[in-house]
Amino acid sequence: MSNYLDATVDVYRDAALKPDVGLCCTTTPIWQFPGLKIPKIMQEMNYGCGSTVHFRDLVNNPNILYVGVGGGMEVLQFSYFSRKENGVIGVDIVDEMIKACQDNLEIAEKENDWFKKEFVSIRKGSALALPIEDSSIDVAAQNCLFNIFTKDDLALALKEMYRVLKPHGRLVLSDPITEQPMPESLRNDDRLRALCLSGSLSLQEYLQMITDAGFGTVEIRAKRPYRVLDPGHYDTPEMIFLESVEVCAIKDPMPSDGPCIFTGKASIYYGSEEYFDDQKGHVLMQNQPLSVCDKTAGAIKDLGRADIYISESTYFYDGGGCC
């Protein structure tokens, strides 16, 4: 496994020198905003498995960090919301990708009258040792990079993201996951890991590593099909189904009873009273759905009441709720 990071550099060096449209594939649309034109070359170099750009995270001209710059599409999208010098910092370890991103940003400057290259600072560095000051970032993001890491390296990368975020700052992630066992022959294949195919964890493992890093609130924002590893093409006795998950981890204090993880569950009270109050900060109004974290959903369900409905996880959470 010691060479997997070298294999990753090789894959993305090649992808920088010659755009590889099929390198990553997702049904996530490329978000367009009023007045934003994304150069074609950036779209061809969209090496992600989802999207990390959400306008609700990007208020008040934030300081933004994006790790693994790719062709520059997401740093351009982020700069739309932070139009100040060095408002967006991009970090990458591959020299050729840094050069490609900088060249593409020059194209973007010609095609967008609002954009200036000075909005984006590209730095060479590793996700495992970010060249960023402590507590200086409002929103940090990565797209289809962290799934490449082994568990030890992933823990370090998450720790680094936590370090550079301000209190209540947000880490937005998009990565493949799988609920099936990954054969060791695939997991230990350096190139397959670099191609974002064999390093995937289960959602529970993925979330556990995020909360182990200290994030007190975690939101599951989307989950969708991503890839299939079938026995005809890969060394696996059964088909392995990969999904793409989009997550926001917030640097909130860790609650004494554990993190609040939102997987899209909701509760509805339909009893005879005007509302239900569990005396723990959760008030359910008559027949109105309220988003709740999994921890709260479990606690309410344990009450055994016949007048409260708790939904299953939708794996789509868009804010709000009582937690």
Short mmCIF file of C-alpha atoms in Angstrom, two decimals:
data_model
loop_
_atom_site.label_atom_id
_atom_site.label_comp_id
_atom_site.label_asym_id
_atom_site.label_seq_id
_atom_site.Cartn_x
_atom_site.Cartn_y
_atom_site.Cartn_z
CA MET A 1 0.00 0.00 0.00
CA SER A 2 3.01 2.31 0.37
CA ASN A 3 2.92 3.31 -3.30
CA TYR A 4 -0.75 4.27 -3.60
CA LEU A 5 -0.05 7.99 -3.17
CA ASP A 6 2.56 7.80 -5.94
CA ALA A 7 0.00 6.05 -8.14
CA THR A 8 -2.48 8.82 -7.35
CA VAL A 9 0.00 11.49 -8.46
CA ASP A 10 0.60 9.58 -11.69
CA VAL A 11 -3.13 9.29 -12.45
CA TYR A 12 -3.81 12.97 -11.92
CA ARG A 13 -0.65 14.08 -13.68
CA ASP A 14 -1.94 12.26 -16.76
CA ALA A 15 -5.42 13.72 -16.25
CA ALA A 16 -3.93 17.22 -16.10
CA LEU A 17 -1.90 16.81 -19.28
CA LYS A 18 -4.79 15.22 -21.19
CA PRO A 19 -8.36 15.74 -19.91
CA ASP A 20 -10.01 12.41 -19.06
CA VAL A 21 -13.76 12.98 -19.31
CA GLY A 22 -14.60 9.50 -18.01
CA LEU A 23 -12.27 9.58 -15.02
CA CYS A 24 -15.12 10.40 -12.66
CA CYS A 25 -18.80 10.13 -13.40
CA THR A 26 -21.85 11.31 -11.51
CA THR A 27 -25.43 12.31 -12.16
CA THR A 28 -24.84 15.53 -10.23
CA PRO A 29 -25.42 18.48 -12.58
CA ILE A 30 -22.79 21.17 -12.99
CA TRP A 31 -24.32 24.05 -11.09
CA GLN A 32 -24.66 27.26 -13.07
CA PHE A 33 -25.22 30.61 -11.39
CA PRO A 34 -26.37 33.92 -12.92
CA GLY A 35 -23.47 35.53 -14.76
CA LEU A 36 -21.17 32.51 -14.32
CA LYS A 37 -19.72 30.83 -17.40
CA ILE A 38 -17.70 27.68 -16.78
CA PRO A 39 -15.11 27.13 -19.53
CA LYS A 40 -15.49 23.90 -21.48
CA ILE A 41 -12.04 22.69 -20.44
CA MET A 42 -13.03 22.96 -16.77
CA GLN A 43 -16.12 20.85 -17.39
CA GLU A 44 -14.00 18.23 -19.16
CA MET A 45 -11.69 18.16 -16.12
CA ASN A 46 -14.49 17.84 -13.57
CA TYR A 47 -12.86 15.02 -11.60
CA GLY A 48 -15.41 14.73 -8.81
CA CYS A 49 -18.25 12.42 -7.77
CA GLY A 50 -20.72 15.08 -6.64
CA SER A 51 -20.77 18.76 -5.78
CA THR A 52 -19.38 20.64 -2.80
CA VAL A 53 -20.65 24.10 -3.81
CA HIS A 54 -23.79 24.98 -1.83
CA PHE A 55 -24.84 28.62 -1.66
CA ARG A 56 -26.24 28.28 1.85
CA ASP A 57 -22.70 27.63 3.12
CA LEU A 58 -21.19 30.58 1.27
CA VAL A 59 -22.64 33.71 2.87
CA ASN A 60 -20.80 36.80 4.10
CA ASN A 61 -17.83 36.60 1.72
CA PRO A 62 -16.21 33.56 3.39
CA ASN A 63 -12.62 32.34 3.34
CA ILE A 64 -12.75 29.09 1.36
CA LEU A 65 -10.33 26.17 1.05
CA TYR A 66 -10.59 23.59 -1.72
CA VAL A 67 -8.24 20.59 -1.64
CA GLY A 68 -7.48 18.79 -4.92
CA VAL A 69 -8.06 21.60 -7.44
CA GLY A 70 -8.67 19.51 -10.57
CA GLY A 71 -9.34 21.67 -13.60
CA GLY A 72 -10.44 24.58 -11.43
CA MET A 73 -14.20 24.36 -11.87
CA GLU A 74 -15.09 24.31 -8.20
CA VAL A 75 -12.57 26.99 -7.19
CA LEU A 76 -14.20 29.17 -9.87
CA GLN A 77 -17.68 28.35 -8.53
CA PHE A 78 -16.52 29.08 -4.98
CA SER A 79 -15.00 32.41 -6.02
CA TYR A 80 -18.44 33.45 -7.29
CA PHE A 81 -19.39 33.72 -3.61
CA SER A 82 -16.11 35.18 -2.31
CA ARG A 83 -15.03 37.94 -4.67
CA LYS A 84 -11.99 39.15 -2.80
CA GLU A 85 -8.26 38.67 -3.17
CA ASN A 86 -7.28 35.16 -2.02
CA GLY A 87 -10.87 34.52 -0.99
CA VAL A 88 -10.47 30.97 -2.29
CA ILE A 89 -7.36 28.89 -1.60
CA GLY A 90 -6.78 25.81 -3.74
CA VAL A 91 -4.29 23.16 -2.61
CA ASP A 92 -2.90 20.36 -4.78
CA ILE A 93 0.16 18.11 -4.72
CA VAL A 94 0.46 17.58 -8.50
CA ASP A 95 2.48 20.26 -10.32
CA GLU A 96 0.83 19.57 -13.67
CA MET A 97 -2.66 19.89 -12.16
CA ILE A 98 -1.74 23.19 -10.52
CA LYS A 99 -0.51 24.48 -13.89
CA ALA A 100 -3.65 23.28 -15.67
CA CYS A 101 -5.88 24.90 -13.05
CA GLN A 102 -4.04 28.22 -13.32
CA ASP A 103 -4.26 28.14 -17.13
CA ASN A 104 -7.98 27.38 -16.95
CA LEU A 105 -8.56 30.25 -14.53
CA GLU A 106 -7.03 32.59 -17.09
CA ILE A 107 -9.63 31.36 -19.58
CA ALA A 108 -12.35 31.87 -16.98
CA GLU A 109 -11.19 35.45 -16.43
CA LYS A 110 -11.68 36.19 -20.14
CA GLU A 111 -15.13 34.58 -20.20
CA ASN A 112 -16.48 36.11 -16.93
CA ASP A 113 -16.34 39.88 -16.52
CA TRP A 114 -16.77 39.63 -12.73
CA PHE A 115 -13.95 37.14 -12.13
CA LYS A 116 -10.34 38.03 -11.35
CA LYS A 117 -7.53 35.51 -10.96
CA GLU A 118 -6.57 37.27 -7.73
CA PHE A 119 -9.71 35.84 -6.14
CA VAL A 120 -7.99 32.42 -6.13
CA SER A 121 -4.66 31.46 -4.57
CA ILE A 122 -3.28 28.09 -5.70
CA ARG A 123 -0.75 26.51 -3.34
CA LYS A 124 1.24 23.33 -3.62
CA GLY A 125 0.70 21.08 -0.65
CA SER A 126 -0.73 17.86 0.69
CA ALA A 127 -4.10 17.21 2.28
CA LEU A 128 -2.09 15.43 4.98
CA ALA A 129 -0.15 18.61 5.86
CA LEU A 130 -2.13 21.63 4.68
CA PRO A 131 -0.17 24.86 4.10
CA ILE A 132 -2.92 26.79 5.91
CA GLU A 133 -3.04 28.61 9.24
CA ASP A 134 -5.06 27.28 12.16
CA SER A 135 -8.70 28.46 12.43
CA SER A 136 -8.53 30.63 9.31
CA ILE A 137 -11.10 29.00 7.00
CA ASP A 138 -14.90 29.36 6.97
CA VAL A 139 -15.66 26.63 4.42
CA ALA A 140 -13.34 23.78 3.41
CA ALA A 141 -14.15 21.26 0.68
CA GLN A 142 -12.86 18.22 -1.18
CA ASN A 143 -14.45 16.21 -3.96
CA CYS A 144 -13.62 12.53 -4.52
CA LEU A 145 -10.16 12.75 -2.94
CA PHE A 146 -10.49 11.51 0.62
CA ASN A 147 -11.87 8.12 -0.47
CA ILE A 148 -8.46 7.43 -2.00
CA PHE A 149 -6.75 7.55 1.40
CA THR A 150 -6.13 4.60 3.67
CA LYS A 151 -7.86 4.88 7.03
CA ASP A 152 -4.75 6.22 8.77
CA ASP A 153 -4.23 8.88 6.10
CA LEU A 154 -7.94 9.73 6.03
CA ALA A 155 -7.88 10.35 9.78
CA LEU A 156 -4.92 12.70 9.29
CA ALA A 157 -6.60 14.54 6.39
CA LEU A 158 -9.77 15.06 8.43
CA LYS A 159 -7.71 16.25 11.39
CA GLU A 160 -6.01 18.79 9.12
CA MET A 161 -9.34 20.08 7.84
CA TYR A 162 -10.61 20.39 11.39
CA ARG A 163 -7.47 22.30 12.37
CA VAL A 164 -7.76 24.98 9.68
CA LEU A 165 -11.50 25.60 10.11
CA LYS A 166 -12.82 28.38 12.30
CA PRO A 167 -15.23 27.42 15.10
CA HIS A 168 -18.55 26.49 13.45
CA GLY A 169 -16.77 26.33 10.09
CA ARG A 170 -17.99 23.81 7.52
CA LEU A 171 -16.25 20.92 5.79
CA VAL A 172 -18.10 19.85 2.64
CA LEU A 173 -17.17 16.46 1.24
CA SER A 174 -18.18 14.29 -1.70
CA ASP A 175 -16.89 10.71 -1.83
CA PRO A 176 -17.86 7.23 -3.00
CA ILE A 177 -19.05 4.75 -0.38
CA THR A 178 -20.12 1.10 -0.46
CA GLU A 179 -22.10 -1.07 1.92
CA GLN A 180 -20.45 -4.26 0.64
CA PRO A 181 -17.10 -5.72 1.68
CA MET A 182 -14.30 -4.64 -0.63
CA PRO A 183 -11.97 -7.55 -1.47
CA GLU A 184 -8.45 -6.99 -0.20
CA SER A 185 -7.10 -7.60 -3.69
CA LEU A 186 -9.00 -4.51 -4.85
CA ARG A 187 -8.42 -2.44 -1.72
CA ASN A 188 -4.68 -3.02 -2.03
CA ASP A 189 -4.54 -2.22 -5.75
CA ASP A 190 -2.76 1.15 -5.85
CA ARG A 191 -4.15 2.21 -9.21
CA LEU A 192 -7.75 1.22 -8.48
CA ARG A 193 -7.53 3.14 -5.21
CA ALA A 194 -6.16 6.16 -7.09
CA LEU A 195 -9.07 5.88 -9.53
CA CYS A 196 -11.55 6.23 -6.63
CA LEU A 197 -12.82 2.68 -7.06
CA SER A 198 -11.49 0.53 -4.23
CA GLY A 199 -10.89 2.76 -1.21
CA SER A 200 -14.55 3.29 -0.38
CA LEU A 201 -15.77 2.78 3.17
CA SER A 202 -19.31 2.08 4.34
CA LEU A 203 -21.35 5.16 5.19
CA GLN A 204 -21.21 4.28 8.90
CA GLU A 205 -17.41 3.97 8.83
CA TYR A 206 -17.11 7.20 6.84
CA LEU A 207 -19.28 9.14 9.29
CA GLN A 208 -17.48 7.61 12.27
CA MET A 209 -14.14 8.87 10.99
CA ILE A 210 -15.61 12.35 10.49
CA THR A 211 -17.00 12.53 14.00
CA ASP A 212 -13.82 10.97 15.45
CA ALA A 213 -12.02 14.03 14.02
CA GLY A 214 -14.17 16.17 16.33
CA PHE A 215 -17.04 17.41 14.16
CA GLY A 216 -20.12 17.71 16.37
CA THR A 217 -22.73 18.10 13.61
CA VAL A 218 -22.86 16.15 10.35
CA GLU A 219 -25.39 16.50 7.53
CA ILE A 220 -26.03 13.95 4.76
CA ARG A 221 -27.08 16.10 1.84
CA ALA A 222 -27.29 13.58 -1.00
CA LYS A 223 -26.66 9.94 -1.83
CA ARG A 224 -26.81 8.61 -5.38
CA PRO A 225 -25.52 5.74 -7.58
CA TYR A 226 -21.89 6.06 -8.68
CA ARG A 227 -20.19 2.91 -10.04
CA VAL A 228 -20.42 -0.88 -10.30
CA LEU A 229 -17.44 -3.21 -9.85
CA ASP A 230 -18.49 -6.46 -11.51
CA PRO A 231 -16.76 -9.88 -11.58
CA GLY A 232 -16.30 -9.64 -15.33
CA HIS A 233 -13.97 -6.65 -15.03
CA TYR A 234 -12.64 -6.71 -11.47
CA ASP A 235 -11.25 -9.28 -9.05
CA THR A 236 -14.42 -9.70 -7.02
CA PRO A 237 -16.69 -12.73 -6.57
CA GLU A 238 -19.82 -10.56 -6.53
CA MET A 239 -20.94 -7.23 -7.90
CA ILE A 240 -19.98 -4.27 -5.70
CA PHE A 241 -22.24 -1.23 -5.87
CA LEU A 242 -20.71 2.18 -5.13
CA GLU A 243 -22.69 5.27 -4.22
CA SER A 244 -21.67 8.92 -4.10
CA VAL A 245 -22.44 10.74 -0.87
CA GLU A 246 -22.37 14.47 -0.18
CA VAL A 247 -21.75 15.43 3.44
CA CYS A 248 -21.31 18.64 5.41
CA ALA A 249 -19.41 18.35 8.70
CA ILE A 250 -19.63 21.35 11.01
CA LYS A 251 -16.98 22.23 13.59
CA ASP A 252 -19.53 22.51 16.37
CA PRO A 253 -18.71 21.48 19.93
CA MET A 254 -19.24 17.76 20.44
CA PRO A 255 -22.46 17.20 22.46
CA SER A 256 -22.01 15.24 25.67
CA ASP A 257 -24.23 12.46 24.29
CA GLY A 258 -22.45 12.24 20.95
CA PRO A 259 -22.62 13.94 17.57
CA CYS A 260 -25.79 15.07 15.82
CA ILE A 261 -25.90 13.24 12.48
CA PHE A 262 -28.69 14.16 10.10
CA THR A 263 -29.59 11.48 7.54
CA GLY A 264 -32.89 13.02 6.48
CA LYS A 265 -35.16 11.66 9.20
CA ALA A 266 -38.26 13.59 10.25
CA SER A 267 -40.76 13.28 13.10
CA ILE A 268 -44.48 14.12 13.00
CA TYR A 269 -46.67 14.47 16.09
CA TYR A 270 -50.38 13.73 15.53
CA GLY A 271 -51.70 13.40 19.10
CA SER A 272 -54.53 15.21 20.86
CA GLU A 273 -52.46 18.06 22.32
CA GLU A 274 -51.35 21.25 20.54
CA TYR A 275 -47.72 20.11 20.56
CA PHE A 276 -45.32 17.56 22.02
CA ASP A 277 -42.29 18.67 24.06
CA ASP A 278 -39.76 16.05 25.09
CA GLN A 279 -38.25 18.51 27.61
CA LYS A 280 -34.89 18.16 25.87
CA GLY A 281 -35.25 21.02 23.41
CA HIS A 282 -37.35 19.22 20.80
CA VAL A 283 -40.87 20.58 20.26
CA LEU A 284 -43.14 18.91 17.69
CA MET A 285 -46.10 20.97 16.53
CA GLN A 286 -49.36 19.26 15.65
CA ASN A 287 -49.02 17.33 12.34
CA GLN A 288 -46.01 19.29 11.13
CA PRO A 289 -42.87 17.41 10.01
CA LEU A 290 -39.69 18.38 11.78
CA SER A 291 -36.18 17.29 10.76
CA VAL A 292 -34.34 15.51 13.54
CA CYS A 293 -30.91 13.99 13.85
CA ASP A 294 -30.65 10.22 14.13
CA LYS A 295 -29.86 10.48 17.83
CA THR A 296 -33.04 12.44 18.57
CA ALA A 297 -35.10 10.21 16.28
CA GLY A 298 -33.94 7.20 18.28
CA ALA A 299 -34.68 8.83 21.61
CA ILE A 300 -38.22 9.79 20.57
CA LYS A 301 -38.86 6.36 19.12
CA ASP A 302 -37.75 4.78 22.41
CA LEU A 303 -40.58 6.64 24.16
CA GLY A 304 -42.93 4.15 22.53
CA ARG A 305 -45.61 6.72 21.74
CA ALA A 306 -48.33 5.79 19.27
CA ASP A 307 -48.89 9.42 18.26
CA ILE A 308 -45.46 10.23 16.82
CA TYR A 309 -44.25 9.07 13.42
CA ILE A 310 -40.52 8.77 12.77
CA SER A 311 -39.50 8.46 9.12
CA GLU A 312 -36.68 6.36 7.75
CA SER A 313 -33.49 8.03 6.51
CA THR A 314 -33.91 9.75 3.16
CA TYR A 315 -30.17 10.63 2.97
CA PHE A 316 -31.19 14.11 1.99
CA TYR A 317 -31.02 16.87 4.59
CA ASP A 318 -31.45 20.51 3.62
CA GLY A 319 -31.19 22.26 6.98
CA GLY A 320 -33.69 23.21 9.67
CA GLY A 321 -35.01 21.04 12.44
CA CYS A 322 -34.79 21.14 16.20
CA CYS A 323 -31.25 19.97 16.91
#
